Coordinates of C-alpha atoms in Angstrom, one line a residue:
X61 CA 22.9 -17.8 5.1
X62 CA 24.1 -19.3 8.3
X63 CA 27.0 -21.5 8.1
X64 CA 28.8 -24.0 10.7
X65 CA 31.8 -21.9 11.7
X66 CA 35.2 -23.6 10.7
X67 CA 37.7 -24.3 13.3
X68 CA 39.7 -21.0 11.3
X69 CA 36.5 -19.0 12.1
X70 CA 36.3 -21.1 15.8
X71 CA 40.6 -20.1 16.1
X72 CA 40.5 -16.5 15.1
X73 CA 36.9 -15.6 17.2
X74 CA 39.0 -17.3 20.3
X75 CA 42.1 -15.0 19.5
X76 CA 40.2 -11.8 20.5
X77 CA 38.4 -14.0 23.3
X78 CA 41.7 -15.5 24.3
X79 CA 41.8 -14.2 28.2
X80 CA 38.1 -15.8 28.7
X81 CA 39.6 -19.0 28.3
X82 CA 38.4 -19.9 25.1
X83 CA 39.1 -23.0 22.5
X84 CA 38.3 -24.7 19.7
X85 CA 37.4 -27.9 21.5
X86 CA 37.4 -26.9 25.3
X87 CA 36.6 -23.8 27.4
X88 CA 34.0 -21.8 29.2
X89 CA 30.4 -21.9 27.8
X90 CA 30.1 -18.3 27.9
X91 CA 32.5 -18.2 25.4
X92 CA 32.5 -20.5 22.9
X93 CA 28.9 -19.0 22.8
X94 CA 30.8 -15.5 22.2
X95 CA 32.7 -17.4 19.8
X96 CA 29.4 -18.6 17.9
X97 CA 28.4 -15.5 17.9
X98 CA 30.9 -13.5 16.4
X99 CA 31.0 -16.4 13.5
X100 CA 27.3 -15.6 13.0
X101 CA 28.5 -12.2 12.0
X102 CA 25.9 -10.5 15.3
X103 CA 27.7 -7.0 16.5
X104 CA 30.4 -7.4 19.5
X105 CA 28.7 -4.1 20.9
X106 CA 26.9 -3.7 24.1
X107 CA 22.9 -4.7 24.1
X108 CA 20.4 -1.6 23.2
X109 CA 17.0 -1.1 22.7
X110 CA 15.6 0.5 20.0
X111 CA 11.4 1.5 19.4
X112 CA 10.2 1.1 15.7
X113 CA 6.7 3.5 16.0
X114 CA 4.8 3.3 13.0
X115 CA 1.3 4.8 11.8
X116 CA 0.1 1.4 10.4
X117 CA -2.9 0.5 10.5
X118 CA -4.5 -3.3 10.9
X119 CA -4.3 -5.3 8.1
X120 CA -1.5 -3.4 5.9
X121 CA 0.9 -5.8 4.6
X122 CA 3.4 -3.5 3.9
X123 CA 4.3 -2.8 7.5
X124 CA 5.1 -6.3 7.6
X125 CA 8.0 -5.9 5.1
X126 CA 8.9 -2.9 7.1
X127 CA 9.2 -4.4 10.1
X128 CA 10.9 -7.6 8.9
X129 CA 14.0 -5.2 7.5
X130 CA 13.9 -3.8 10.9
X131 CA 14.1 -6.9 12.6
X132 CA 16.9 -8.3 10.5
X133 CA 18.8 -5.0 11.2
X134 CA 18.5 -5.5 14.9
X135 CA 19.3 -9.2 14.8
X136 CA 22.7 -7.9 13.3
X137 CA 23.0 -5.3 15.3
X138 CA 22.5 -7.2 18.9
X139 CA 19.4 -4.9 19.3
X140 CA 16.3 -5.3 21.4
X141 CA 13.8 -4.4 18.8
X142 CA 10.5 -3.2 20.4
X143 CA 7.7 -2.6 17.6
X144 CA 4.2 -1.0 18.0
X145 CA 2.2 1.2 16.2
X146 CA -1.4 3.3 15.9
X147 CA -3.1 4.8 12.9
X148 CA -4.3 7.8 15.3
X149 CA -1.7 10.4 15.5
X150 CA -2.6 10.9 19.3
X151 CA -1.6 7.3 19.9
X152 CA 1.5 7.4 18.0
X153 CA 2.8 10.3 19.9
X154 CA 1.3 8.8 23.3
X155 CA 3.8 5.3 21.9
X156 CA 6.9 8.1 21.3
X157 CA 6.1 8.9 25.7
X158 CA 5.9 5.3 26.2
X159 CA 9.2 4.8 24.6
X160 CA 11.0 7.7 26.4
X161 CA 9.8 6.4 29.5
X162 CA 10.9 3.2 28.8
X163 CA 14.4 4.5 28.8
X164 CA 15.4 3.5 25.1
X165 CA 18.4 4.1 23.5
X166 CA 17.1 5.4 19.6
X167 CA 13.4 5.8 18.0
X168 CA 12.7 5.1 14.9
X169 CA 9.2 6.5 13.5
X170 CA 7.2 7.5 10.5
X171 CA 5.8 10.8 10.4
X172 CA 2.5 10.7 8.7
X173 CA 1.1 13.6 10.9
X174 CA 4.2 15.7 11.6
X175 CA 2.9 18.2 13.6
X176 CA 1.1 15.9 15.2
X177 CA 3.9 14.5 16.9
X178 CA 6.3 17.6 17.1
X179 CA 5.7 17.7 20.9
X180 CA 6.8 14.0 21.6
X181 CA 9.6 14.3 19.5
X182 CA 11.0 17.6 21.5
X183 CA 10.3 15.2 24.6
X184 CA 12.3 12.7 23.4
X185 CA 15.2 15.3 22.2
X186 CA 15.1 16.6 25.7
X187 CA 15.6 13.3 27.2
X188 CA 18.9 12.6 25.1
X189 CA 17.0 9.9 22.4
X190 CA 18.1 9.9 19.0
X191 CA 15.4 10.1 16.9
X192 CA 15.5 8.5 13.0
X193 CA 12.2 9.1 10.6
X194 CA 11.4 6.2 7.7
X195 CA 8.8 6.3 5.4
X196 CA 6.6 9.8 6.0
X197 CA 7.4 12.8 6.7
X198 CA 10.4 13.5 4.0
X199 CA 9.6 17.3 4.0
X200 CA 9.4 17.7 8.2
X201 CA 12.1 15.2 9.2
X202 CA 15.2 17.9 9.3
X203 CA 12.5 20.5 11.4
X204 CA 11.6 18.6 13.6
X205 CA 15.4 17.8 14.8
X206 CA 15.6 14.0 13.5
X207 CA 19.1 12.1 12.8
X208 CA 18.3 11.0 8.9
X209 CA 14.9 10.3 7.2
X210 CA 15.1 6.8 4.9
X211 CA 12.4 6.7 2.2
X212 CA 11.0 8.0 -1.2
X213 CA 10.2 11.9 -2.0
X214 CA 6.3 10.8 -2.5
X215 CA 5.8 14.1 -4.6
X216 CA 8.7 13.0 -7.4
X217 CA 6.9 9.4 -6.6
X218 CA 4.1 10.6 -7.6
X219 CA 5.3 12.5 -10.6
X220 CA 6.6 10.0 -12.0
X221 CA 3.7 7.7 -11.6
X222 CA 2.1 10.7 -13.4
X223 CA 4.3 10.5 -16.7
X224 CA 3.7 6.5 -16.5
X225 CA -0.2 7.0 -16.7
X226 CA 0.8 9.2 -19.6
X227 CA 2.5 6.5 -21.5
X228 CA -0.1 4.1 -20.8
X229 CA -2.2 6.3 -22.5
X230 CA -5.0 7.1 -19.5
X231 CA -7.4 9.8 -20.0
X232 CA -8.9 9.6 -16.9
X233 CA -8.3 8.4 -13.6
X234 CA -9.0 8.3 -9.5
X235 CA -6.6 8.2 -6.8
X236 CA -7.3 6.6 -4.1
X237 CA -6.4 8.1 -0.3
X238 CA -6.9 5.8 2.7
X239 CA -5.6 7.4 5.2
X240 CA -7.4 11.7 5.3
X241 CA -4.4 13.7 6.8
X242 CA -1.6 11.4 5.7
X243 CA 0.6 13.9 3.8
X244 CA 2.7 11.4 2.3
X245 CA -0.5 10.1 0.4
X246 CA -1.8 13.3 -0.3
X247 CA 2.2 14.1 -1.7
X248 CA 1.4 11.1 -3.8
X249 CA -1.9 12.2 -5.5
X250 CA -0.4 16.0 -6.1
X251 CA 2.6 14.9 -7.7
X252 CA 0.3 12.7 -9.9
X253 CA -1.9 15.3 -11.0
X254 CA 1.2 17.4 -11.4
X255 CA 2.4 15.4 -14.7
X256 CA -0.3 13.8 -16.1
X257 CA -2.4 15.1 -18.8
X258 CA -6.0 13.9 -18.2
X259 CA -8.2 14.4 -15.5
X260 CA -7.8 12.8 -11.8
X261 CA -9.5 12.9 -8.7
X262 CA -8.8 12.2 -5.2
X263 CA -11.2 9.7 -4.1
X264 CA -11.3 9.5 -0.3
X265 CA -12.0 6.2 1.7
X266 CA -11.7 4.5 4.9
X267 CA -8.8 1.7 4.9
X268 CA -9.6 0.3 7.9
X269 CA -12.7 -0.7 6.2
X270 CA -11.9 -2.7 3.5
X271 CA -15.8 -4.0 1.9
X272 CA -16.3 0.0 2.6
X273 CA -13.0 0.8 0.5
X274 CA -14.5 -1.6 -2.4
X275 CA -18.0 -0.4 -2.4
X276 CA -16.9 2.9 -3.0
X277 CA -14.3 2.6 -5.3
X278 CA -17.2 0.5 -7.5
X279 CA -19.8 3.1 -6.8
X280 CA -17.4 5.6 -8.4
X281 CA -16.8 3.6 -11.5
X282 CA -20.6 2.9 -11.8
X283 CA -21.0 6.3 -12.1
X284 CA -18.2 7.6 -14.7
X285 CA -17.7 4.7 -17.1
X286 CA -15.2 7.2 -18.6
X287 CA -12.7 6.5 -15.6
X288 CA -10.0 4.2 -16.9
X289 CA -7.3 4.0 -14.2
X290 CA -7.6 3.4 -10.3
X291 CA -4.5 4.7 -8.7
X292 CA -4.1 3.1 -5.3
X293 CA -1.5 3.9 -2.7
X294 CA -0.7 0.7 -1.1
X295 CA -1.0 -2.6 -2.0
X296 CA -3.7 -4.2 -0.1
X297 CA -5.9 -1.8 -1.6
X298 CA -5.2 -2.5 -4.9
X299 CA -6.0 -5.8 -4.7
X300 CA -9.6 -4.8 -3.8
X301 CA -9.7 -2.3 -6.4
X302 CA -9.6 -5.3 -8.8
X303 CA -12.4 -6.9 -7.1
X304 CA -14.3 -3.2 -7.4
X305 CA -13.7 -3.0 -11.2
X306 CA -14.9 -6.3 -11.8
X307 CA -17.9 -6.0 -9.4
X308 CA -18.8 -2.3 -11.2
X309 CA -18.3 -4.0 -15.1
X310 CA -15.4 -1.2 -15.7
X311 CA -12.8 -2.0 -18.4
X312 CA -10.5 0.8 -15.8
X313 CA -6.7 -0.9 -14.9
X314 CA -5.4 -0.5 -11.6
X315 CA -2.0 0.5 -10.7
X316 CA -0.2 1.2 -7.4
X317 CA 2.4 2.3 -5.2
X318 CA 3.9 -0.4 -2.6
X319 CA 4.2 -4.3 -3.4
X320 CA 4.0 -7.1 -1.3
X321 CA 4.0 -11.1 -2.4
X322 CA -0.1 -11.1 -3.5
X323 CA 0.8 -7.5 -5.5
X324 CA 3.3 -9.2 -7.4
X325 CA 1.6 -12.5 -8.4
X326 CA -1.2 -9.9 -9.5
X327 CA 1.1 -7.9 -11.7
X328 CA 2.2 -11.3 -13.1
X329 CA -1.6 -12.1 -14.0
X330 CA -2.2 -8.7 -15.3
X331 CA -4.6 -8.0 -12.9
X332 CA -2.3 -4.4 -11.9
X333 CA -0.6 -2.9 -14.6
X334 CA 2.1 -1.9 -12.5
X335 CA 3.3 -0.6 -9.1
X336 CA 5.8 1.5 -7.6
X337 CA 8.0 0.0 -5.1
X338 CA 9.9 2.1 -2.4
X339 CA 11.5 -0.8 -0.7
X340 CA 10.0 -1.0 2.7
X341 CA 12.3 -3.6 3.6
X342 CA 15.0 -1.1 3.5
X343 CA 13.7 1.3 5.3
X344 CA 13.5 -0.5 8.1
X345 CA 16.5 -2.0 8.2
X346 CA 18.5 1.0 7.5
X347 CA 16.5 3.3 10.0
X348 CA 17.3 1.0 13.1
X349 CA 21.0 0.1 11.2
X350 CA 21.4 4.2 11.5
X351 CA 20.7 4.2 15.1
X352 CA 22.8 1.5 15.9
X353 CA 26.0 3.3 14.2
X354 CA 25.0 6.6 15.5
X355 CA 24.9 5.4 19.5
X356 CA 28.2 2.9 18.4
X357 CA 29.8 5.6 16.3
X358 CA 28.6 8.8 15.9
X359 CA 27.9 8.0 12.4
X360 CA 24.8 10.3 10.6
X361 CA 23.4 8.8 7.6
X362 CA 23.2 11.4 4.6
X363 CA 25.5 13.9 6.3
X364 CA 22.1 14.6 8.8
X365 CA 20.7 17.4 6.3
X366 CA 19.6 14.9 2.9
X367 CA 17.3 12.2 3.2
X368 CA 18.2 8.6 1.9
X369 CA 16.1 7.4 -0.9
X370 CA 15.1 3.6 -1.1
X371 CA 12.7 4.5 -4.0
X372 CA 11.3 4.5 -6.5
X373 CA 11.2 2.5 -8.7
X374 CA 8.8 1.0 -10.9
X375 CA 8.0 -2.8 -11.3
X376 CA 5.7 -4.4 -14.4
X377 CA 5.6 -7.2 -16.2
X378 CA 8.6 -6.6 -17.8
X379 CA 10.9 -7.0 -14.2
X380 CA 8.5 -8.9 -12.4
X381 CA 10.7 -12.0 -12.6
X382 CA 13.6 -10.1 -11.0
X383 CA 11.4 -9.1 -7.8
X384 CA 8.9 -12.1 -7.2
X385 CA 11.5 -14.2 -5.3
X386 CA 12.2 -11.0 -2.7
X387 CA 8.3 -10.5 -2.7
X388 CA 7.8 -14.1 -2.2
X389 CA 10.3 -13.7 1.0
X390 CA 8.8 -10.9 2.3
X391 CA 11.4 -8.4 1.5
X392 CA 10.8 -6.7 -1.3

């Protein structure tokens, strides 16, 4: 929450300015601007630039919330944040060249195709840029010669979400992949299918094409009324699984991984049973936070050999209360 500094806040930021000149009531611009800034709580380090590369693809709200955690981060951290992204790993790794050529001082990027990108990353390692990984790519990160990885093991993820179908008491469900050759989604589905005790499929669908996505989930449940859970692997596309069950006539539920603000209203309305959160948000903020403190500092987030987990953890009707403000503000 921003504040007016105080003339104590005003006193004590001119104390460390004092040789510029600075005052509570007089003095150079330059510095009572320094001043303001410091009382805002914005890093006294030198500007850098840091490139957030993600795999998202149009439409996905999640990579909203990811970027907004980012973006906070580098507001704190007097950072130049510098965002793109590309569902095609080929692009991705082309927007890793980009960065290195753009000179920047840390990359932060999600590594849904590891191998994929293993030749832009040595590139960038070659060129001095310290690299973080958020989101994919938990089981690649440390081989590949990243700082720190912030994000959820997808395969316990998906265990878990495994034993929850199990309590539920599903018999038969489908899990929906919308991204083919994302192994953090494929991660997901295993560790599923690892724990629970009916039967599950991997459905396969295009999620750039979202009326394709809910034509085929509904042509699915047309035909195997038995199928009584749709497991979907990001928010957006449970949402349309709702319209799918409704559209086929299926008493299936739906339940997720991810959240974002419409998720949560539909958990509240029973419409999704419940999700599985991993705190995006987070892992934005603390992927360009740990860049910033390893260029400032030489710090390494979990000692540079463990990832960080932001997740996960599981949200219903009985916590949606204590989430739907964050949702609502795009940070949870």
């Amino acid at each position: 929450m921003n504040r007016t500094p105080t003339r104590a806040v005003i006193a004590a930021a001119c104390a460390v300015l004092l040789l510029a000149g600075c005052s509570s009531s007089t003095g150079g611009r330059a510095a009572r601007e320094r001043a303001d800034e410091i009382a805002a709580g914005q890093a006294d380090t030198p500007r850098m630039t840091v490139a957030l590369i993600t795999h998202s693809a149009p439409g996905d709200t999640f990579w909203d919330i990811v970027r907004k955690g980012a973006e906070m981060a580098a507001s704190k951290d007097n950072v130049n944040l510098i965002y793109s992204s590309d569902p095609e790993t080929s692009e991705q790794a082309n927007l890793i060249q980009n960065a290195i050529d753009q000179d920047v001082d840390g990359i932060a990027v999600t590594l849904a195709n590891p191998e994929g990108l293993a030749g832009a990353l040595a590139d960038a390692e070659a060129a001095g840029i310290p690299v973080v990984g958020l989101n994919s790519g938990m089981t690649a990160w440390e081989d590949l010669g990243l700082l720190s990885f912030f994000g959820q093991d997808e395969r316990i993820a998906g265990e878990a979400f495994g034993e929850r179908l199990n309590e539920e008491g599903a018999e038969n469900a489908v899990c929906v992949i919308h991204e083919q050759g994302n192994i953090g989604l494929e991660e997901r589905c295993a560790g599923v299918a690892d724990t629970f005790e009916g039967e599950i499929e991997n459905l396969y669908v295009d999620g750039a094409d979202r009326p394709s996505v809910r034509s085929t989930i509904e042509a699915r449940l047309r035909e195997d009324s038995s199928i009584d859970y749709v497991v979907t692997l990001g928010a957006p596309f449970a949402l349309t699984a709702v319209t799918s069950v409704e559209d086929a006539g299926s008493d299936a539920q739906v339940a997720t991984f991810d959240l974002d603000a419409e998720l949560t209203r539909a958990i509240e309305r029973g419409d999704v049973t419940f999700a599985v959160d991993q705190q995006p948000y987070l892992q934005g903020y603390l992927a360009v936070d740990a860049l910033w403190l390893y260029v400032n500092n030489g710090n390494t987030s979990g000692g540079g050999t463990e990832p960080v987990l932001t997740g996960p953890a599981f949200v219903d009707q009985e916590n949606i209360e204590e989430i739907a403000e964050y949702a609502e503000n795009g940070t949870r």
